[in-house]
Amino acid sequence: MAAIDGRTRLVGLLGHPIEHTLSPAMHNAAFNALGLNYCYLPLPVAPAELGAAIAGVVALGFVGVNVTIPHKQNVMAYLDEISTEAQAIGAVNLIEFRQNRRIGHNMDGAGFLEALRRQQITVRGARSLVFGAGGAARAVVYTLLQAGSEVTILNRTTARAESLAAALCSAAGDVRLTAGPLDTEYVAALAAETDLVVNTTALGMTPAVESNPWPASVPYPARAVAYDLVYAPRETAFLRTAKAAGARTIDGLQMLLYQGALAFEMWTGQPAPLDVMLSELLKGRMHS
Ligand code: NAP
């Protein structure tokens, strides 16, 4: 690790709890690889201290901070400006301190899309099936609509899928969005017409690694790219199903990596060393 001195530029992560975060290792390895005098700090902040913590990092001259659970919504009250994406997604996970302004962004969608772009997967005109209707789904669905895809949201709790669709129809000004229950009949009816399937549910995540949002009785369509947001394990039961059918797959570590890379580039103005960052994520996952 490069020496910390009077010129070191500070960035960090506000969250609670943050013991298991992989971000400091990923960013510090990247700064180190490029010889940049930056340091990324984990900053545990209890909910009642959020306003004081924001004022504190501003006073300390931080370049920016990431924001994670439980602060992604509440932090908006302490910002001067919120990007269009972050407003539509309803959450901020990156703050930039620029010219005395606190500017909130959300990199979930941009990180998600970048992984597709890097694999030359066309989203414009695609028909996407998104499993789940929680916070991650909101970012994914908004981003897919903005990028020109048609989207169907399927969720265990159908009312939640419907209310997400209603909210995003007005945010994205779009009608290429439908919602339904996450059940075998619905998936079977849509499978043949689907180009991209995204799992934003927690199904498949350690320790329930055999759980799979794709119904066992429905053949996976080989033409549909399978994208899983779950990154532990890296190859989920859902991705194994898609791979066995001959489909292309993208794992959740890609989204994590590209979100980190976009933050790194915003703070340093330099291209992120993706290989260094990915190798830290892989090491951290093995130890967490
Ligand atoms: P969330 O807001 O709590 O939403 C959870 C979603 O999973 C809901 O749609 C929920 O359905 C569904 N779900 C949970 N258990 C289920 C089950 N047993 N059967 C069917 N559906 C179930 O969580 P989130 O923040 O959106 O995160 C979701 C996942 O995305 C997590 O695994 C998270 O680690 C991952 N993620 C990854 C990245 C990345 O960079 N790779 C970024 C963000 C999130 P109901 O509405 O019916 O409860």
PDB file of N, CA and C and ligand atoms in Angstrom, residues 69 72 93 107-108 111-112 131-140 153-161 182 199-205 208 211-213 227-232 251-259, ligand 1:
ATOM      1  N   ILE A  69     -26.499   0.323   2.466  1.00  0.00           N
ATOM      2  CA  ILE A  69     -27.559   0.069   3.446  1.00  0.00           C
ATOM      3  C   ILE A  69     -27.115   0.494   4.838  1.00  0.00           C
ATOM      4  N   LYS A  72     -29.194   4.571   1.768  1.00  0.00           N
ATOM      5  CA  LYS A  72     -29.326   4.941   0.351  1.00  0.00           C
ATOM      6  C   LYS A  72     -30.514   5.863   0.047  1.00  0.00           C
ATOM      7  N   ASN A  93     -26.215   5.870  -4.281  1.00  0.00           N
ATOM      8  CA  ASN A  93     -25.129   5.038  -3.726  1.00  0.00           C
ATOM      9  C   ASN A  93     -23.746   5.598  -3.998  1.00  0.00           C
ATOM     10  N   MET A 107     -25.176   4.282  -9.224  1.00  0.00           N
ATOM     11  CA  MET A 107     -24.371   3.573 -10.221  1.00  0.00           C
ATOM     12  C   MET A 107     -24.843   2.132 -10.440  1.00  0.00           C
ATOM     13  N   ASP A 108     -25.919   1.705  -9.735  1.00  0.00           N
ATOM     14  CA  ASP A 108     -26.400   0.327  -9.916  1.00  0.00           C
ATOM     15  C   ASP A 108     -26.751   0.066 -11.384  1.00  0.00           C
ATOM     16  N   GLY A 111     -23.666   0.340 -13.782  1.00  0.00           N
ATOM     17  CA  GLY A 111     -22.798  -0.832 -13.636  1.00  0.00           C
ATOM     18  C   GLY A 111     -23.424  -2.057 -14.288  1.00  0.00           C
ATOM     19  N   PHE A 112     -24.732  -2.202 -14.100  1.00  0.00           N
ATOM     20  CA  PHE A 112     -25.480  -3.316 -14.707  1.00  0.00           C
ATOM     21  C   PHE A 112     -25.358  -3.266 -16.233  1.00  0.00           C
ATOM     22  N   PHE A 131     -36.764 -10.954 -12.960  1.00  0.00           N
ATOM     23  CA  PHE A 131     -37.304 -11.623 -11.775  1.00  0.00           C
ATOM     24  C   PHE A 131     -36.988 -10.763 -10.551  1.00  0.00           C
ATOM     25  N   GLY A 132     -38.041 -10.408  -9.784  1.00  0.00           N
ATOM     26  CA  GLY A 132     -37.833  -9.618  -8.566  1.00  0.00           C
ATOM     27  C   GLY A 132     -38.343  -8.209  -8.734  1.00  0.00           C
ATOM     28  N   ALA A 133     -38.703  -7.586  -7.605  1.00  0.00           N
ATOM     29  CA  ALA A 133     -39.250  -6.224  -7.648  1.00  0.00           C
ATOM     30  C   ALA A 133     -38.760  -5.395  -6.464  1.00  0.00           C
ATOM     31  N   GLY A 134     -37.567  -5.699  -5.964  1.00  0.00           N
ATOM     32  CA  GLY A 134     -37.000  -4.944  -4.846  1.00  0.00           C
ATOM     33  C   GLY A 134     -36.142  -3.781  -5.334  1.00  0.00           C
ATOM     34  N   GLY A 135     -35.229  -3.348  -4.481  1.00  0.00           N
ATOM     35  CA  GLY A 135     -34.396  -2.183  -4.792  1.00  0.00           C
ATOM     36  C   GLY A 135     -33.532  -2.404  -6.029  1.00  0.00           C
ATOM     37  N   ALA A 136     -32.917  -3.574  -6.142  1.00  0.00           N
ATOM     38  CA  ALA A 136     -32.038  -3.837  -7.293  1.00  0.00           C
ATOM     39  C   ALA A 136     -32.862  -3.895  -8.581  1.00  0.00           C
ATOM     40  N   ALA A 137     -34.061  -4.481  -8.497  1.00  0.00           N
ATOM     41  CA  ALA A 137     -34.929  -4.567  -9.681  1.00  0.00           C
ATOM     42  C   ALA A 137     -35.283  -3.169 -10.184  1.00  0.00           C
ATOM     43  N   ARG A 138     -35.527  -2.271  -9.273  1.00  0.00           N
ATOM     44  CA  ARG A 138     -35.910  -0.915  -9.661  1.00  0.00           C
ATOM     45  C   ARG A 138     -34.825  -0.278 -10.532  1.00  0.00           C
ATOM     46  N   ALA A 139     -33.566  -0.440 -10.113  1.00  0.00           N
ATOM     47  CA  ALA A 139     -32.451   0.116 -10.893  1.00  0.00           C
ATOM     48  C   ALA A 139     -32.331  -0.594 -12.240  1.00  0.00           C
ATOM     49  N   VAL A 140     -32.463  -1.914 -12.234  1.00  0.00           N
ATOM     50  CA  VAL A 140     -32.307  -2.702 -13.468  1.00  0.00           C
ATOM     51  C   VAL A 140     -33.432  -2.374 -14.459  1.00  0.00           C
ATOM     52  N   ILE A 153     -41.786  -7.574 -15.553  1.00  0.00           N
ATOM     53  CA  ILE A 153     -41.307  -7.827 -14.182  1.00  0.00           C
ATOM     54  C   ILE A 153     -42.151  -8.958 -13.603  1.00  0.00           C
ATOM     55  N   LEU A 154     -41.507 -10.034 -13.147  1.00  0.00           N
ATOM     56  CA  LEU A 154     -42.223 -11.118 -12.479  1.00  0.00           C
ATOM     57  C   LEU A 154     -41.717 -11.221 -11.050  1.00  0.00           C
ATOM     58  N   ASN A 155     -42.634 -11.221 -10.098  1.00  0.00           N
ATOM     59  CA  ASN A 155     -42.218 -11.256  -8.687  1.00  0.00           C
ATOM     60  C   ASN A 155     -43.122 -12.162  -7.872  1.00  0.00           C
ATOM     61  N   ARG A 156     -42.528 -12.809  -6.836  1.00  0.00           N
ATOM     62  CA  ARG A 156     -43.311 -13.669  -5.932  1.00  0.00           C
ATOM     63  C   ARG A 156     -44.528 -12.914  -5.414  1.00  0.00           C
ATOM     64  N   THR A 157     -44.322 -11.687  -4.940  1.00  0.00           N
ATOM     65  CA  THR A 157     -45.440 -10.846  -4.492  1.00  0.00           C
ATOM     66  C   THR A 157     -45.863  -9.993  -5.694  1.00  0.00           C
ATOM     67  N   THR A 158     -46.947 -10.421  -6.356  1.00  0.00           N
ATOM     68  CA  THR A 158     -47.328  -9.767  -7.616  1.00  0.00           C
ATOM     69  C   THR A 158     -47.617  -8.283  -7.422  1.00  0.00           C
ATOM     70  N   ALA A 159     -48.243  -7.924  -6.306  1.00  0.00           N
ATOM     71  CA  ALA A 159     -48.607  -6.516  -6.087  1.00  0.00           C
ATOM     72  C   ALA A 159     -47.362  -5.625  -6.095  1.00  0.00           C
ATOM     73  N   ARG A 160     -46.241  -6.184  -5.606  1.00  0.00           N
ATOM     74  CA  ARG A 160     -45.013  -5.389  -5.582  1.00  0.00           C
ATOM     75  C   ARG A 160     -44.489  -5.178  -7.018  1.00  0.00           C
ATOM     76  N   ALA A 161     -44.620  -6.200  -7.862  1.00  0.00           N
ATOM     77  CA  ALA A 161     -44.201  -6.064  -9.269  1.00  0.00           C
ATOM     78  C   ALA A 161     -45.080  -5.017  -9.959  1.00  0.00           C
ATOM     79  N   LEU A 182     -44.313 -14.404 -10.373  1.00  0.00           N
ATOM     80  CA  LEU A 182     -43.176 -15.268 -10.718  1.00  0.00           C
ATOM     81  C   LEU A 182     -43.640 -16.716 -10.554  1.00  0.00           C
ATOM     82  N   ASN A 199     -32.024 -12.068 -13.066  1.00  0.00           N
ATOM     83  CA  ASN A 199     -32.467 -12.422 -11.717  1.00  0.00           C
ATOM     84  C   ASN A 199     -32.020 -11.345 -10.738  1.00  0.00           C
ATOM     85  N   THR A 200     -32.989 -10.613 -10.184  1.00  0.00           N
ATOM     86  CA  THR A 200     -32.664  -9.622  -9.145  1.00  0.00           C
ATOM     87  C   THR A 200     -33.195 -10.079  -7.786  1.00  0.00           C
ATOM     88  N   THR A 201     -33.711 -11.329  -7.716  1.00  0.00           N
ATOM     89  CA  THR A 201     -34.141 -11.843  -6.407  1.00  0.00           C
ATOM     90  C   THR A 201     -32.913 -12.392  -5.681  1.00  0.00           C
ATOM     91  N   ALA A 202     -33.131 -12.737  -4.407  1.00  0.00           N
ATOM     92  CA  ALA A 202     -32.029 -13.317  -3.641  1.00  0.00           C
ATOM     93  C   ALA A 202     -31.929 -14.831  -3.878  1.00  0.00           C
ATOM     94  N   LEU A 203     -32.779 -15.386  -4.753  1.00  0.00           N
ATOM     95  CA  LEU A 203     -32.761 -16.839  -4.987  1.00  0.00           C
ATOM     96  C   LEU A 203     -31.426 -17.278  -5.579  1.00  0.00           C
ATOM     97  N   GLY A 204     -30.822 -18.291  -4.948  1.00  0.00           N
ATOM     98  CA  GLY A 204     -29.549 -18.816  -5.433  1.00  0.00           C
ATOM     99  C   GLY A 204     -28.364 -18.370  -4.609  1.00  0.00           C
ATOM    100  N   MET A 205     -28.632 -17.391  -3.729  1.00  0.00           N
ATOM    101  CA  MET A 205     -27.543 -16.823  -2.917  1.00  0.00           C
ATOM    102  C   MET A 205     -27.175 -17.787  -1.782  1.00  0.00           C
ATOM    103  N   ALA A 208     -28.611 -20.780   0.408  1.00  0.00           N
ATOM    104  CA  ALA A 208     -29.624 -21.561  -0.343  1.00  0.00           C
ATOM    105  C   ALA A 208     -29.221 -21.665  -1.803  1.00  0.00           C
ATOM    106  N   SER A 211     -31.515 -22.881  -4.824  1.00  0.00           N
ATOM    107  CA  SER A 211     -32.767 -22.233  -5.223  1.00  0.00           C
ATOM    108  C   SER A 211     -32.552 -21.480  -6.536  1.00  0.00           C
ATOM    109  N   ASN A 212     -33.592 -21.510  -7.373  1.00  0.00           N
ATOM    110  CA  ASN A 212     -33.443 -21.072  -8.758  1.00  0.00           C
ATOM    111  C   ASN A 212     -34.738 -20.388  -9.201  1.00  0.00           C
ATOM    112  N   PRO A 213     -34.702 -19.147  -9.669  1.00  0.00           N
ATOM    113  CA  PRO A 213     -35.944 -18.485 -10.081  1.00  0.00           C
ATOM    114  C   PRO A 213     -36.519 -19.067 -11.370  1.00  0.00           C
ATOM    115  N   TYR A 227     -28.618 -13.178 -16.840  1.00  0.00           N
ATOM    116  CA  TYR A 227     -27.796 -12.242 -16.044  1.00  0.00           C
ATOM    117  C   TYR A 227     -28.278 -12.380 -14.608  1.00  0.00           C
ATOM    118  N   ASP A 228     -27.379 -12.800 -13.712  1.00  0.00           N
ATOM    119  CA  ASP A 228     -27.751 -12.967 -12.304  1.00  0.00           C
ATOM    120  C   ASP A 228     -27.066 -11.892 -11.471  1.00  0.00           C
ATOM    121  N   LEU A 229     -27.833 -11.167 -10.652  1.00  0.00           N
ATOM    122  CA  LEU A 229     -27.224 -10.149  -9.780  1.00  0.00           C
ATOM    123  C   LEU A 229     -26.571 -10.778  -8.553  1.00  0.00           C
ATOM    124  N   VAL A 230     -26.984 -12.000  -8.223  1.00  0.00           N
ATOM    125  CA  VAL A 230     -26.355 -12.702  -7.090  1.00  0.00           C
ATOM    126  C   VAL A 230     -24.892 -12.965  -7.451  1.00  0.00           C
ATOM    127  N   TYR A 231     -23.958 -12.682  -6.519  1.00  0.00           N
ATOM    128  CA  TYR A 231     -22.544 -12.922  -6.835  1.00  0.00           C
ATOM    129  C   TYR A 231     -21.859 -13.891  -5.873  1.00  0.00           C
ATOM    130  N   ALA A 232     -22.616 -14.419  -4.915  1.00  0.00           N
ATOM    131  CA  ALA A 232     -22.054 -15.440  -4.029  1.00  0.00           C
ATOM    132  C   ALA A 232     -23.063 -16.579  -3.921  1.00  0.00           C
ATOM    133  N   ASP A 251     -22.416 -12.964 -14.624  1.00  0.00           N
ATOM    134  CA  ASP A 251     -22.597 -13.135 -13.178  1.00  0.00           C
ATOM    135  C   ASP A 251     -22.605 -11.783 -12.454  1.00  0.00           C
ATOM    136  N   GLY A 252     -23.064 -11.808 -11.187  1.00  0.00           N
ATOM    137  CA  GLY A 252     -23.271 -10.586 -10.412  1.00  0.00           C
ATOM    138  C   GLY A 252     -22.006  -9.824 -10.067  1.00  0.00           C
ATOM    139  N   LEU A 253     -20.868 -10.507 -10.168  1.00  0.00           N
ATOM    140  CA  LEU A 253     -19.612  -9.815  -9.868  1.00  0.00           C
ATOM    141  C   LEU A 253     -19.312  -8.737 -10.915  1.00  0.00           C
ATOM    142  N   GLN A 254     -19.837  -8.941 -12.131  1.00  0.00           N
ATOM    143  CA  GLN A 254     -19.603  -7.967 -13.207  1.00  0.00           C
ATOM    144  C   GLN A 254     -20.233  -6.616 -12.851  1.00  0.00           C
ATOM    145  N   MET A 255     -21.468  -6.664 -12.352  1.00  0.00           N
ATOM    146  CA  MET A 255     -22.167  -5.417 -12.007  1.00  0.00           C
ATOM    147  C   MET A 255     -21.430  -4.697 -10.878  1.00  0.00           C
ATOM    148  N   LEU A 256     -20.996  -5.491  -9.901  1.00  0.00           N
ATOM    149  CA  LEU A 256     -20.251  -4.928  -8.765  1.00  0.00           C
ATOM    150  C   LEU A 256     -18.952  -4.270  -9.252  1.00  0.00           C
ATOM    151  N   LEU A 257     -18.276  -4.959 -10.158  1.00  0.00           N
ATOM    152  CA  LEU A 257     -17.010  -4.481 -10.695  1.00  0.00           C
ATOM    153  C   LEU A 257     -17.199  -3.170 -11.460  1.00  0.00           C
ATOM    154  N   TYR A 258     -18.183  -3.137 -12.357  1.00  0.00           N
ATOM    155  CA  TYR A 258     -18.330  -1.950 -13.191  1.00  0.00           C
ATOM    156  C   TYR A 258     -18.862  -0.753 -12.407  1.00  0.00           C
ATOM    157  N   GLN A 259     -19.684  -1.011 -11.387  1.00  0.00           N
ATOM    158  CA  GLN A 259     -20.085   0.106 -10.515  1.00  0.00           C
ATOM    159  C   GLN A 259     -18.868   0.710  -9.845  1.00  0.00           C
TER     160      GLN A 259
HETATM  161  P1  NAP B   1     -34.781  -6.560  -1.814  1.00  0.00           P
HETATM  162  O1  NAP B   1     -35.143  -5.149  -2.075  1.00  0.00           O
HETATM  163  O2  NAP B   1     -34.905  -7.122  -0.445  1.00  0.00           O
HETATM  164  O3  NAP B   1     -35.667  -7.480  -2.827  1.00  0.00           O
HETATM  165  C1  NAP B   1     -35.583  -8.876  -2.760  1.00  0.00           C
HETATM  166  C2  NAP B   1     -36.325  -9.493  -3.946  1.00  0.00           C
HETATM  167  O4  NAP B   1     -36.093 -10.918  -3.901  1.00  0.00           O
HETATM  168  C3  NAP B   1     -37.834  -9.291  -3.915  1.00  0.00           C
HETATM  169  O5  NAP B   1     -38.319  -9.216  -5.241  1.00  0.00           O
HETATM  170  C4  NAP B   1     -38.321 -10.600  -3.247  1.00  0.00           C
HETATM  171  O6  NAP B   1     -39.646 -10.944  -3.585  1.00  0.00           O
HETATM  172  C5  NAP B   1     -37.368 -11.592  -3.865  1.00  0.00           C
HETATM  173  N1  NAP B   1     -37.230 -12.822  -3.073  1.00  0.00           N
HETATM  174  C6  NAP B   1     -36.569 -12.959  -1.898  1.00  0.00           C
HETATM  175  N2  NAP B   1     -36.673 -14.235  -1.469  1.00  0.00           N
HETATM  176  C7  NAP B   1     -37.432 -14.885  -2.394  1.00  0.00           C
HETATM  177  C8  NAP B   1     -37.901 -16.234  -2.499  1.00  0.00           C
HETATM  178  N3  NAP B   1     -37.613 -17.156  -1.572  1.00  0.00           N
HETATM  179  N4  NAP B   1     -38.652 -16.565  -3.576  1.00  0.00           N
HETATM  180  C9  NAP B   1     -38.935 -15.647  -4.528  1.00  0.00           C
HETATM  181  N5  NAP B   1     -38.523 -14.357  -4.477  1.00  0.00           N
HETATM  182  C10 NAP B   1     -37.787 -13.984  -3.409  1.00  0.00           C
HETATM  183  O7  NAP B   1     -33.270  -6.866  -2.240  1.00  0.00           O
HETATM  184  P2  NAP B   1     -32.398  -6.099  -3.373  1.00  0.00           P
HETATM  185  O8  NAP B   1     -31.650  -4.992  -2.748  1.00  0.00           O
HETATM  186  O9  NAP B   1     -33.265  -5.824  -4.539  1.00  0.00           O
HETATM  187  O10 NAP B   1     -31.298  -7.227  -3.727  1.00  0.00           O
HETATM  188  C11 NAP B   1     -31.687  -8.412  -4.402  1.00  0.00           C
HETATM  189  C12 NAP B   1     -30.455  -9.223  -4.789  1.00  0.00           C
HETATM  190  O11 NAP B   1     -29.631  -8.509  -5.698  1.00  0.00           O
HETATM  191  C13 NAP B   1     -29.554  -9.627  -3.620  1.00  0.00           C
HETATM  192  O12 NAP B   1     -29.132 -10.948  -3.826  1.00  0.00           O
HETATM  193  C14 NAP B   1     -28.384  -8.667  -3.747  1.00  0.00           C
HETATM  194  O13 NAP B   1     -27.183  -9.226  -3.209  1.00  0.00           O
HETATM  195  C15 NAP B   1     -28.281  -8.548  -5.246  1.00  0.00           C
HETATM  196  N6  NAP B   1     -27.612  -7.291  -5.684  1.00  0.00           N
HETATM  197  C16 NAP B   1     -26.457  -7.417  -6.412  1.00  0.00           C
HETATM  198  C17 NAP B   1     -25.815  -6.279  -6.868  1.00  0.00           C
HETATM  199  C18 NAP B   1     -24.555  -6.426  -7.684  1.00  0.00           C
HETATM  200  O14 NAP B   1     -23.826  -5.444  -7.857  1.00  0.00           O
HETATM  201  N7  NAP B   1     -24.273  -7.599  -8.220  1.00  0.00           N
HETATM  202  C19 NAP B   1     -26.344  -5.003  -6.578  1.00  0.00           C
HETATM  203  C20 NAP B   1     -27.527  -4.915  -5.839  1.00  0.00           C
HETATM  204  C21 NAP B   1     -28.154  -6.063  -5.398  1.00  0.00           C
HETATM  205  P3  NAP B   1     -40.901 -10.422  -2.677  1.00  0.00           P
HETATM  206  O15 NAP B   1     -41.175  -9.016  -3.127  1.00  0.00           O
HETATM  207  O16 NAP B   1     -41.986 -11.360  -3.016  1.00  0.00           O
HETATM  208  O17 NAP B   1     -40.466 -10.506  -1.234  1.00  0.00           O
END
